[in-house]
XYZ file of C-alpha atoms in Angstrom:
694
model
C -22.699 -15.324 16.673
C -19.632 -16.461 16.541
C -16.791 -17.150 19.453
C -14.245 -14.759 17.777
C -17.218 -11.884 18.381
C -18.774 -12.834 21.642
C -14.989 -12.526 23.098
C -14.623 -8.771 22.097
C -18.334 -7.834 22.742
C -17.994 -9.257 26.253
C -14.889 -6.477 26.805
C -16.535 -3.046 26.854
C -14.608 -0.261 27.155
C -11.265 -2.266 27.406
C -8.135 -0.260 26.872
C -6.449 -3.408 25.302
C -3.872 -1.616 22.556
C -1.884 -0.383 25.122
C -2.270 3.313 26.018
C 0.986 4.560 27.558
C 0.986 7.489 29.254
C -2.392 8.906 27.441
C -2.819 12.330 27.155
C -5.481 14.761 26.699
C -4.304 16.999 23.369
C -5.707 20.543 23.359
C -6.526 21.245 19.649
C -4.028 24.068 18.900
C -4.462 24.636 14.841
C -8.262 25.510 14.775
C -7.941 26.994 11.025
C -6.477 23.285 10.192
C -9.133 20.975 12.161
C -11.683 23.337 10.505
C -10.582 22.231 6.895
C -10.514 18.739 7.859
C -13.483 18.397 9.499
C -15.196 20.196 6.104
C -15.733 19.038 2.839
C -12.375 19.831 0.665
C -12.291 23.167 -0.752
C -9.444 25.613 -2.880
C -6.799 23.762 -0.144
C -6.227 19.792 0.118
C -4.559 19.955 3.694
C -4.300 16.123 4.510
C -3.929 12.766 2.245
C -7.309 11.816 1.687
C -8.455 15.132 1.316
C -10.115 15.681 4.874
C -10.878 13.409 7.818
C -12.700 11.055 5.667
C -10.438 9.557 3.455
C -12.764 10.338 0.583
C -10.472 12.407 -1.338
C -13.731 14.074 -2.536
C -13.145 17.776 -3.716
C -16.135 20.299 -3.596
C -14.770 22.201 -6.488
C -16.143 22.164 -10.259
C -14.775 24.599 -12.388
C -13.452 21.637 -14.360
C -16.032 20.101 -15.051
C -17.776 17.217 -17.399
C -18.735 20.129 -19.833
C -15.115 21.486 -20.125
C -13.073 18.786 -19.038
C -11.905 18.001 -22.605
C -10.125 21.543 -22.350
C -7.718 21.054 -20.321
C -3.859 21.591 -20.110
C -0.775 21.158 -18.991
C -0.522 24.388 -16.765
C 3.068 23.433 -15.461
C 5.359 20.312 -14.618
C 8.630 20.754 -12.935
C 11.176 17.979 -11.941
C 11.534 17.560 -8.330
C 15.432 17.860 -8.578
C 16.295 14.246 -9.177
C 15.043 13.131 -5.942
C 13.749 9.505 -5.334
C 15.144 8.924 -9.293
C 15.650 5.047 -9.633
C 14.644 1.971 -9.842
C 14.644 1.463 -5.830
C 12.001 4.520 -5.720
C 7.983 4.487 -6.145
C 6.682 8.235 -6.291
C 3.444 7.472 -4.597
C 2.425 10.900 -2.606
C -0.017 13.608 -2.262
C 0.373 16.707 -3.037
C -1.088 18.863 -0.641
C -1.335 22.734 -1.080
C -2.123 25.496 1.445
C -2.957 29.054 0.724
C -1.417 28.884 -2.933
C 1.810 26.552 -1.529
C 1.886 23.149 -2.836
C 4.120 20.646 -0.290
C 5.461 17.486 -1.778
C 7.444 14.694 -0.822
C 9.795 11.935 -2.711
C 10.214 8.469 -2.176
C 13.823 9.661 -0.113
C 12.267 11.311 2.148
C 13.062 15.074 0.453
C 10.419 17.084 1.103
C 9.703 20.577 -1.671
C 7.392 23.510 -0.993
C 6.226 25.165 -4.544
C 4.258 28.195 -5.533
C 1.366 26.479 -6.905
C 0.404 28.527 -9.297
C 3.917 28.865 -11.214
C 5.587 25.801 -10.085
C 8.731 28.044 -8.314
C 10.769 26.361 -5.793
C 10.048 28.332 -2.313
C 12.137 26.036 0.275
C 13.753 22.083 0.000
C 14.708 20.050 2.664
C 16.566 16.903 2.183
C 16.787 14.154 4.821
C 19.915 12.713 4.304
C 18.563 9.163 5.042
C 20.400 6.074 5.452
C 20.899 4.954 1.741
C 21.798 1.027 3.806
C 18.255 0.543 5.129
C 18.017 -2.709 4.459
C 14.580 -3.264 5.570
C 12.150 -2.022 3.404
C 9.703 -4.592 1.996
C 8.694 -3.031 -1.304
C 10.344 0.044 -2.908
C 11.992 3.351 -1.293
C 8.814 5.482 -0.850
C 6.786 8.081 0.692
C 2.756 8.504 0.731
C 2.280 11.828 1.874
C 2.346 14.580 4.308
C 0.188 16.202 7.026
C 0.401 20.184 8.134
C -1.050 21.458 11.351
C 0.514 24.488 13.865
C 2.465 25.805 11.292
C 4.688 22.703 10.674
C 4.509 19.787 8.155
C 4.787 16.184 9.216
C 6.271 13.451 7.824
C 6.928 9.821 8.166
C 10.921 8.458 7.140
C 11.953 5.156 5.912
C 14.678 5.404 9.112
C 11.319 5.551 11.207
C 11.855 8.911 12.279
C 8.597 11.521 12.775
C 9.931 14.749 11.708
C 8.563 18.312 11.989
C 9.552 20.917 9.607
C 8.571 24.610 9.610
C 6.334 25.216 6.877
C 7.551 28.400 6.041
C 11.379 27.765 5.532
C 10.858 23.698 5.863
C 13.818 23.759 8.797
C 13.273 20.985 11.251
C 11.729 21.745 14.301
C 11.383 18.122 15.703
C 12.405 14.364 14.684
C 11.057 11.625 17.033
C 12.320 8.129 15.986
C 9.326 5.941 16.844
C 11.271 2.767 16.373
C 14.648 1.510 14.934
C 14.610 0.634 11.667
C 17.511 -2.438 12.614
C 14.858 -4.143 13.922
C 12.460 -4.888 10.915
C 10.370 -1.118 10.830
C 10.238 1.247 8.241
C 7.008 3.984 7.655
C 6.318 4.717 4.633
C 2.538 6.211 5.171
C 1.443 9.749 5.452
C 1.200 10.662 9.051
C -2.126 12.601 10.064
C -2.686 15.761 11.880
C -5.748 16.651 14.196
C -6.417 18.436 17.298
C -2.777 19.045 18.158
C -1.958 15.022 17.619
C 0.165 13.487 14.669
C -0.983 9.767 14.182
C 1.527 7.841 12.436
C 1.346 3.824 11.193
C 4.367 1.763 10.800
C 5.306 -1.016 8.572
C 7.260 -4.047 8.833
C 5.267 -6.992 8.173
C 7.296 -9.296 6.524
C 10.113 -8.740 9.467
C 8.160 -10.165 12.033
C 7.199 -7.237 13.766
C 4.397 -5.905 16.315
C 2.073 -3.604 14.252
C 1.179 -0.773 16.005
C -0.309 3.344 15.381
C 1.712 6.112 16.960
C 0.532 9.088 18.532
C 2.630 12.167 19.020
C 2.295 15.716 20.840
C 2.141 17.871 17.563
C 4.317 20.876 19.073
C 6.679 18.637 20.681
C 6.871 15.162 19.231
C 6.639 13.615 22.442
C 5.015 10.196 22.104
C 1.763 9.941 23.328
C 0.609 6.426 22.984
C 0.960 3.671 20.951
C -1.669 1.975 20.294
C -0.437 -1.872 19.342
C -2.396 -3.984 16.838
C -1.059 -7.037 18.198
C -2.272 -7.775 21.693
C -0.145 -9.091 24.502
C -0.855 -12.060 26.459
C -4.192 -11.257 28.671
C -5.052 -8.277 26.862
C -8.237 -8.368 24.243
C -7.580 -10.052 21.063
C -4.729 -12.346 23.111
C -6.994 -15.531 22.929
C -7.023 -15.705 19.241
C -2.773 -16.368 19.497
C -1.136 -19.749 20.503
C -1.692 -20.206 24.447
C 1.367 -19.454 26.764
C 3.773 -18.407 23.012
C 5.181 -14.972 22.284
C 4.163 -15.398 18.875
C 2.080 -12.759 18.672
C 5.056 -9.936 19.548
C 5.831 -10.739 16.333
C 3.389 -11.268 14.516
C 2.848 -8.814 11.769
C -0.453 -6.755 11.510
C 1.147 -3.129 10.658
C -0.483 -0.003 9.337
C 0.463 1.221 6.137
C -2.422 3.790 5.347
C -3.596 6.899 6.839
C -5.967 6.914 9.500
C -9.553 8.815 9.528
C -11.532 10.289 12.191
C -15.016 10.501 13.018
C -14.913 13.934 15.408
C -18.636 13.085 16.677
C -17.600 9.790 17.895
C -14.164 10.790 18.726
C -12.955 7.529 16.975
C -10.241 6.848 14.652
C -9.835 4.130 12.242
C -7.459 2.273 10.227
C -7.001 -1.278 8.531
C -4.275 -3.477 9.039
C -1.815 -5.427 7.032
C -0.749 -9.630 6.965
C 0.163 -11.928 9.789
C 3.488 -12.623 10.232
C 5.093 -14.978 9.091
C 3.520 -14.292 6.219
C 2.795 -18.258 4.543
C 3.346 -20.389 7.782
C 0.320 -20.583 9.662
C 1.627 -23.344 11.505
C 3.633 -21.373 14.057
C 0.600 -19.167 15.083
C -2.902 -21.041 15.208
C -5.780 -19.063 16.027
C -7.643 -16.026 14.051
C -4.500 -14.121 14.917
C -6.153 -10.705 15.508
C -5.862 -7.676 14.522
C -4.387 -9.166 11.068
C -5.615 -8.193 7.897
C -8.042 -5.679 10.371
C -10.295 -2.611 10.106
C -10.057 -1.152 13.529
C -11.689 1.528 15.259
C -9.666 3.268 18.668
C -10.359 6.555 20.741
C -8.537 9.332 19.082
C -7.469 10.755 22.340
C -6.115 7.596 24.550
C -6.092 5.233 21.826
C -8.637 2.819 23.596
C -9.966 0.123 22.080
C -13.223 0.452 20.508
C -14.011 -2.132 17.794
C -12.690 -4.647 14.819
C -13.915 -6.395 12.070
C -11.298 -9.378 10.595
C -11.066 -9.108 6.818
C -9.117 -12.483 6.893
C -8.992 -14.838 9.669
C -5.640 -16.338 10.392
C -4.123 -14.621 6.822
C -1.655 -17.383 5.238
C -1.912 -15.351 1.959
C -0.370 -11.862 2.809
C -3.733 -10.255 1.670
C -2.951 -7.244 3.681
C -5.860 -4.405 4.099
C -3.623 -1.753 2.965
C -5.832 0.628 1.309
C -7.072 3.374 3.826
C -10.606 3.344 5.171
C -13.117 5.616 3.726
C -16.048 7.364 6.192
C -19.053 8.011 4.392
C -22.740 8.943 5.168
C -25.637 7.354 3.728
C -29.659 6.055 4.101
C -29.964 2.562 4.135
C -33.885 1.349 4.885
C -34.920 4.782 5.432
C -32.551 5.259 7.911
C -29.295 7.735 7.994
C -26.216 5.429 8.657
C -22.521 6.209 9.368
C -20.516 4.021 6.924
C -16.845 2.975 6.540
C -15.360 1.305 3.979
C -12.400 -0.660 2.734
C -10.982 -2.214 0.047
C -8.932 -5.222 0.488
C -6.547 -7.900 -1.604
C -8.942 -10.078 -1.552
C -11.056 -7.999 -3.981
C -13.964 -7.154 -2.267
C -14.884 -4.260 -0.692
C -15.692 -3.870 2.954
C -18.834 -1.736 4.403
C -19.460 -1.261 7.793
C -21.078 0.638 10.575
C -18.768 3.114 11.210
C -20.126 3.383 15.085
C -19.942 -0.318 15.710
C -17.657 -2.174 12.885
C -21.216 -4.274 11.876
C -21.673 -4.847 8.266
C -23.939 -2.370 6.903
C -24.236 -4.676 3.348
C -24.337 -8.233 4.603
C -20.915 -10.172 5.041
C -21.308 -13.889 4.978
C -19.284 -16.330 7.107
C -18.219 -19.468 4.286
C -16.710 -22.411 4.943
C -13.179 -22.702 3.335
C -10.514 -25.123 2.066
C -8.598 -27.039 4.843
C -4.986 -27.472 5.541
C -4.462 -28.811 9.240
C -1.004 -28.309 9.134
C -1.321 -24.438 8.591
C -4.347 -24.260 11.160
C -6.275 -23.138 8.114
C -9.664 -20.903 9.741
C -13.136 -22.971 9.240
C -14.952 -20.167 7.245
C -13.822 -16.720 6.360
C -15.820 -13.691 5.274
C -17.489 -13.404 2.127
C -18.770 -9.362 1.393
C -22.519 -9.772 -0.422
C -22.312 -8.115 -3.847
C -19.421 -8.315 -6.710
C -15.991 -8.702 -6.716
C -13.852 -6.200 -8.629
C -11.003 -8.892 -9.914
C -11.158 -12.496 -10.347
C -11.376 -14.557 -7.315
C -10.072 -17.893 -9.047
C -7.065 -18.591 -10.650
C -7.056 -19.415 -14.964
C -5.512 -22.785 -15.743
C -2.256 -22.400 -15.560
C 0.427 -24.966 -17.021
C 2.459 -26.715 -14.920
C 0.045 -26.735 -11.961
C -2.507 -29.639 -12.057
C -5.572 -27.349 -9.947
C -5.712 -23.602 -10.264
C -7.116 -22.071 -6.470
C -9.829 -19.877 -5.869
C -9.453 -17.204 -2.557
C -8.858 -18.718 0.370
C -7.682 -21.868 -1.393
C -5.412 -24.194 1.436
C -1.433 -25.021 0.929
C 1.452 -26.148 2.198
C 5.377 -26.911 0.983
C 4.409 -28.094 -2.361
C 3.296 -24.852 -4.668
C -0.198 -23.823 -5.010
C -1.800 -21.505 -7.510
C -4.207 -19.126 -6.419
C -6.195 -16.032 -7.140
C -6.391 -13.362 -6.091
C -2.516 -13.595 -5.217
C -1.071 -11.454 -2.270
C -0.701 -8.594 -4.713
C -3.716 -9.125 -5.968
C -6.717 -7.108 -5.535
C -6.516 -3.680 -4.012
C -2.874 -3.116 -2.334
C -2.277 0.208 -0.955
C -3.869 2.202 -3.477
C -7.045 4.796 -2.221
C -10.159 4.125 -2.988
C -12.244 7.738 -3.052
C -16.166 7.908 -2.410
C -18.489 10.209 -4.102
C -21.267 11.649 -2.468
C -22.543 12.948 -5.801
C -22.959 8.984 -7.477
C -22.646 7.123 -3.947
C -19.902 5.085 -6.000
C -16.673 3.959 -4.509
C -13.896 3.876 -7.106
C -11.670 0.656 -6.861
C -8.950 0.208 -8.385
C -7.808 -3.452 -8.878
C -4.736 -5.975 -9.598
C -5.621 -9.429 -11.331
C -2.685 -11.459 -10.551
C -2.306 -15.257 -9.438
C 0.520 -16.952 -7.230
C 2.268 -19.590 -6.197
C 2.141 -20.360 -3.198
C 4.354 -22.475 -0.769
C 5.253 -22.507 2.941
C 8.318 -23.185 4.353
C 9.749 -23.055 7.986
C 12.270 -20.216 8.874
C 13.734 -18.963 12.107
C 12.562 -15.797 13.757
C 15.562 -13.478 13.875
C 15.535 -10.048 14.722
C 15.575 -7.163 11.692
C 15.609 -10.282 9.162
C 12.659 -11.605 6.483
C 10.186 -13.657 8.553
C 8.090 -14.926 5.475
C 7.758 -18.541 6.670
C 7.373 -19.273 2.699
C 7.030 -17.445 -0.607
C 4.302 -16.217 -3.628
C 5.180 -15.571 -7.086
C 3.442 -15.258 -10.541
C 4.114 -18.308 -12.507
C 6.369 -17.963 -15.497
C 4.276 -16.934 -18.715
C 1.424 -15.812 -16.451
C -0.392 -12.774 -17.661
C -0.950 -9.181 -15.423
C -3.763 -7.453 -15.666
C -6.185 -4.930 -13.895
C -9.520 -3.659 -13.644
C -11.259 -0.144 -12.498
C -14.749 -0.643 -10.577
C -17.467 2.103 -9.564
C -19.092 0.009 -6.480
C -22.477 1.436 -5.435
C -21.822 2.034 -1.571
C -25.558 0.636 -1.174
C -25.554 -2.867 -2.747
C -21.749 -3.516 -2.754
C -22.553 -3.751 -6.789
C -20.764 -2.905 -9.805
C -22.078 0.269 -11.409
C -19.170 -0.058 -14.505
C -16.063 -1.509 -14.419
C -13.201 -0.790 -17.295
C -10.957 -3.660 -17.832
C -7.165 -2.427 -17.621
C -4.312 -3.726 -19.186
C -2.134 -3.029 -16.303
C -1.982 -3.770 -12.804
C -4.011 -0.830 -11.089
C -4.094 -1.878 -7.575
C -0.588 -1.224 -6.324
C -0.735 2.151 -8.152
C -2.332 5.744 -7.667
C -5.609 5.009 -6.709
C -8.056 8.379 -7.944
C -9.964 11.258 -6.721
C -13.360 12.489 -7.438
C -14.807 16.482 -7.610
C -18.140 17.494 -7.832
C -17.713 18.834 -11.152
C -18.545 15.215 -11.725
C -15.010 14.087 -12.308
C -12.887 11.090 -11.504
C -8.777 11.694 -11.900
C -7.346 8.458 -12.487
C -3.147 8.220 -12.996
C -2.288 5.076 -14.914
C 1.397 2.979 -14.879
C 1.650 3.456 -18.777
C 2.251 7.205 -18.051
C -1.243 8.621 -19.078
C -3.569 10.531 -16.737
C -7.011 10.607 -17.334
C -10.263 12.127 -16.687
C -13.039 10.367 -16.547
C -17.531 10.561 -16.308
C -17.406 9.896 -12.629
C -21.293 8.626 -12.844
C -20.530 6.862 -16.204
C -16.692 5.854 -16.959
C -16.921 7.426 -20.051
C -13.087 9.018 -20.612
C -12.954 12.606 -21.439
C -9.628 13.697 -21.461
C -6.449 11.950 -21.670
C -2.437 13.178 -21.453
C 0.993 11.796 -21.089
C 3.237 12.597 -18.521
C 6.218 10.509 -19.785
C 6.252 8.962 -16.349
C 4.396 5.760 -14.265
C 1.361 7.677 -12.766
C 1.271 5.736 -9.802
C 0.338 8.402 -7.198
C -3.169 9.930 -6.626
C -4.345 13.324 -7.609
C -5.248 16.315 -5.390
C -7.228 19.160 -6.738
C -6.684 23.063 -5.407
C -8.021 26.506 -6.643
C -5.343 29.801 -6.343
C -6.540 33.184 -7.486
C -10.023 31.762 -8.908
C -8.563 28.919 -10.613
C -8.788 25.240 -10.009
C -6.257 23.151 -10.626
C -5.247 19.248 -10.315
C -1.826 17.922 -9.468
C 0.102 14.671 -9.536
C 3.261 13.034 -8.739
C 4.879 10.850 -12.075
C 7.565 8.943 -11.068
C 6.773 5.322 -11.165
C 6.431 2.361 -9.002
C 9.007 -0.200 -8.701
C 6.785 -3.279 -8.048
C 4.074 -2.315 -10.818
C 8.028 -1.638 -12.899
C 6.336 1.219 -14.645
C 8.856 4.463 -15.978
C 10.535 6.087 -12.949
C 11.188 10.150 -12.703
C 10.743 12.867 -10.427
C 7.838 14.759 -12.194
C 5.536 16.737 -10.530
C 2.747 17.639 -13.158
C 0.284 20.548 -12.850
C -3.515 20.951 -15.066
C -5.451 23.551 -15.501
C -7.814 25.470 -18.061
C -5.010 28.103 -19.020
C -2.463 26.227 -19.493
C -0.159 25.335 -22.678
C 2.290 22.179 -21.808
C 1.981 19.671 -24.278
C 2.008 15.807 -23.294
C 5.211 13.732 -23.464
C 6.343 10.915 -25.395
C 5.289 7.727 -23.756
C 7.697 5.853 -21.435
C 8.110 2.255 -21.762
C 4.959 0.741 -20.538
C 5.173 -1.828 -17.187
C 5.092 -5.643 -18.403
C 2.297 -7.750 -18.514
C 3.566 -10.642 -18.758
C 5.230 -12.602 -15.044
C 9.147 -13.326 -15.934
C 12.620 -12.439 -16.934
C 12.613 -9.439 -19.575
C 15.449 -7.957 -21.858
C 18.112 -9.783 -24.034
C 20.079 -12.762 -23.164
C 23.352 -12.275 -22.399
C 25.982 -14.949 -23.927
C 28.371 -16.446 -21.908
C 28.063 -14.149 -18.018
C 28.896 -15.642 -15.487
C 28.719 -13.025 -13.189
C 24.574 -12.009 -11.980
C 24.649 -8.722 -10.025
C 21.786 -7.874 -7.802
C 20.425 -4.636 -7.749
C 22.053 -2.984 -10.081
C 22.150 0.178 -12.571
C 20.315 1.789 -9.948
C 17.529 -0.591 -10.036
C 17.121 -1.914 -6.859
C 14.863 -5.015 -7.692
C 16.456 -6.449 -10.732
C 18.819 -9.125 -11.492
C 21.484 -7.988 -13.921
C 21.515 -9.511 -16.699
C 18.194 -10.981 -15.902
C 18.755 -13.179 -18.948
C 22.282 -15.346 -19.311
C 23.339 -18.696 -21.552
C 26.026 -20.219 -20.486
C 27.419 -24.093 -21.078
C 26.963 -26.718 -18.496
C 29.337 -26.484 -15.890
C 29.916 -22.846 -15.536
C 29.767 -21.743 -12.144
C 27.977 -18.638 -11.810
C 28.034 -15.776 -9.361
C 25.209 -14.213 -7.609
C 26.825 -10.688 -6.099
C 24.045 -8.413 -3.977
C 24.918 -5.079 -4.984
C 22.032 -3.363 -4.076
C 21.124 -1.708 -0.921
C 18.636 -4.320 0.906
C 18.704 -8.239 1.314
C 17.663 -10.548 -1.864
C 18.093 -14.044 -2.641
C 18.355 -15.730 -6.171
C 16.306 -19.031 -5.209
C 14.546 -21.531 -8.110
C 11.261 -21.500 -9.475
C 9.114 -23.490 -11.212
C 8.290 -22.901 -14.757
C 6.676 -24.748 -17.534
C 9.895 -26.750 -19.462
C 12.117 -25.521 -16.628
C 14.747 -27.941 -15.123
C 13.457 -29.027 -11.904
C 16.584 -28.512 -10.027
C 16.280 -26.799 -6.623
C 18.701 -24.413 -5.757
C 19.246 -20.778 -3.292
C 21.908 -18.384 -2.526
C 19.951 -17.796 0.323
C 19.997 -14.501 1.849
C 22.554 -12.216 0.475
C 23.282 -8.530 1.943
C 24.674 -5.591 0.398
C 28.227 -6.630 -0.740
C 27.547 -10.724 -0.056
C 27.997 -13.158 -3.328
C 26.943 -16.767 -3.289
C 28.216 -19.085 -6.294
C 25.929 -22.114 -8.135
C 27.372 -24.073 -10.309
C 25.037 -25.638 -13.176
C 26.310 -28.820 -14.508
C 23.136 -29.830 -16.746
C 21.450 -28.854 -19.853
C 18.214 -27.001 -19.337
C 16.697 -23.607 -18.764
C 16.395 -22.401 -15.080
C 14.397 -19.797 -14.074
C 14.782 -18.076 -10.461
C 13.089 -15.219 -8.062
C 14.515 -13.348 -5.378
C 11.905 -14.727 -2.530
C 11.927 -11.062 -0.141
C 10.788 -9.580 -4.025
C 9.194 -12.048 -5.522
C 8.325 -9.885 -8.808
C 12.097 -10.237 -9.444
C 12.674 -12.816 -12.002
C 15.902 -14.485 -13.608
C 16.603 -16.830 -16.134
C 19.953 -18.852 -16.665
C 19.614 -21.308 -20.114
C 22.510 -23.558 -19.627
C 23.447 -25.140 -23.474
C 26.347 -26.149 -25.820
């Protein structure tokens, strides 16, 4: 048994993650609680369907026999909310008693008649458009409901309760200050009188946590910190005598799951901070990139499993954990699974955090200056995406997963945005399969030192896809009993940062795709049964519900800023009795890393975040004469840079505007002939090109 596990097994029932003023909540909405504990039927009342996060509906009126007859029942536009390049549409619609509730990337909430699409009420957040601590797009992944209210977390770190009948605000509680680097993007969870909310900010030197609030009043009951204070369990995994753990990341990007019988709440945590600089944080750095179980009433630590020790690759555990029951060696077992950015699924016993399907610690490449961990966990079974980079022009040796690096760029696969990012992974008890969306993407990693400053980026390095490298994806059915591939689709686009999927007792798998298609498949075989073009990037998970005896499927299609899929504000509903025709296909997302668009001749001003596209340079490609001084101006809402990057055939000149806040400018003079590529280091999916020629 390794030292890291002996440490925690010796500390039984320790309240290690801070349980301030822990209170026992009384169940205040027995109807919702019962729905949350039961298999999903005609209503879809929480982000993951119920407390398991299985995203499995027992409805089967629409099934493998008749799915080909599906039609668009209705579509509506969400009043232009969340339209634009800085937004992503990733929320799951909730439905209760024939009324649908949905939230947009601007934290605006709408209630609609779930049968007709008629608007019943709308509530606009009026959040500060100057929020500049958003990591990866303006988004909101969904709502919760209970006690006559709808709950949401906002980018400004407020958790809000709205009257479910009117949309009027009941209470609003700040769980942090966004100026300190925090935002909320995850859907909260309501259960047994408590609202649980994670908080993001792992790229800003923040301290991750899960916050529990009283559903009636919004009062904070307790916080379960994912980074230990000195003397708490896990503190030995951080530098002794240092406060590095207090800015060590480990955000909670996902909606928790709950096992009421065990009284445990489960979630996964994000990367360490600074992301790429392990030199300042020797040790395993608990509880970064981990799965955690805590007491659902008090927040007290129960167990953990760390997917990546001393993470320097931005390998967040961002996808929601999934609870399931299974039989192994003839014995019933309580399982838990999580799909990682590593490209593996981690399958554990949820009573104690031990592997249900084997996970082996194996030696990995070392870089002493990075304090790399000697070993890393390798799940027994199949990886869902490649774990070694292909030969890449401009790089001597491509790297595999856990390849070490320092200040010279190293290309590694999966990159930090590879594997399964936030996308949920459903589970079907009928097939015993998990359905895993994956992204195939190499990243060029390099470490550099930076200084922590409150509320500013603190990543300690960078990663970007090599110019000209290809993007792709997979969609994989993984057998929960063996962690082996049952079937797999090779996809033309990245899938792990998009929509995820949903499964039904009708034998269906419901999947949105970034090219705008909504696809219905046979969950057992993977056969495509029906496809419908929604007109916008379909990067959100679907929900399934029933009204007046009719089964419907709902999905928000509005694109994803990281994927580069087509933005919009459409809410589609499908059924057997519709008449809506498909829309024309949108511009598909890029499959090759690098700047896009025409070359602007003679342009010496580059605007960052212009044309309502936060994550882009305008123009992305320009040609100037030698000696031209180019002005980079940030007209977006959040901090950006223009930083030179390597590329085959590119000039080797190194230059950097540094961090530019909204309205700030920096000039760079290009004297020599050549081609210069650059990225935004906080947002390495942004690319630009300057051609200096006669």
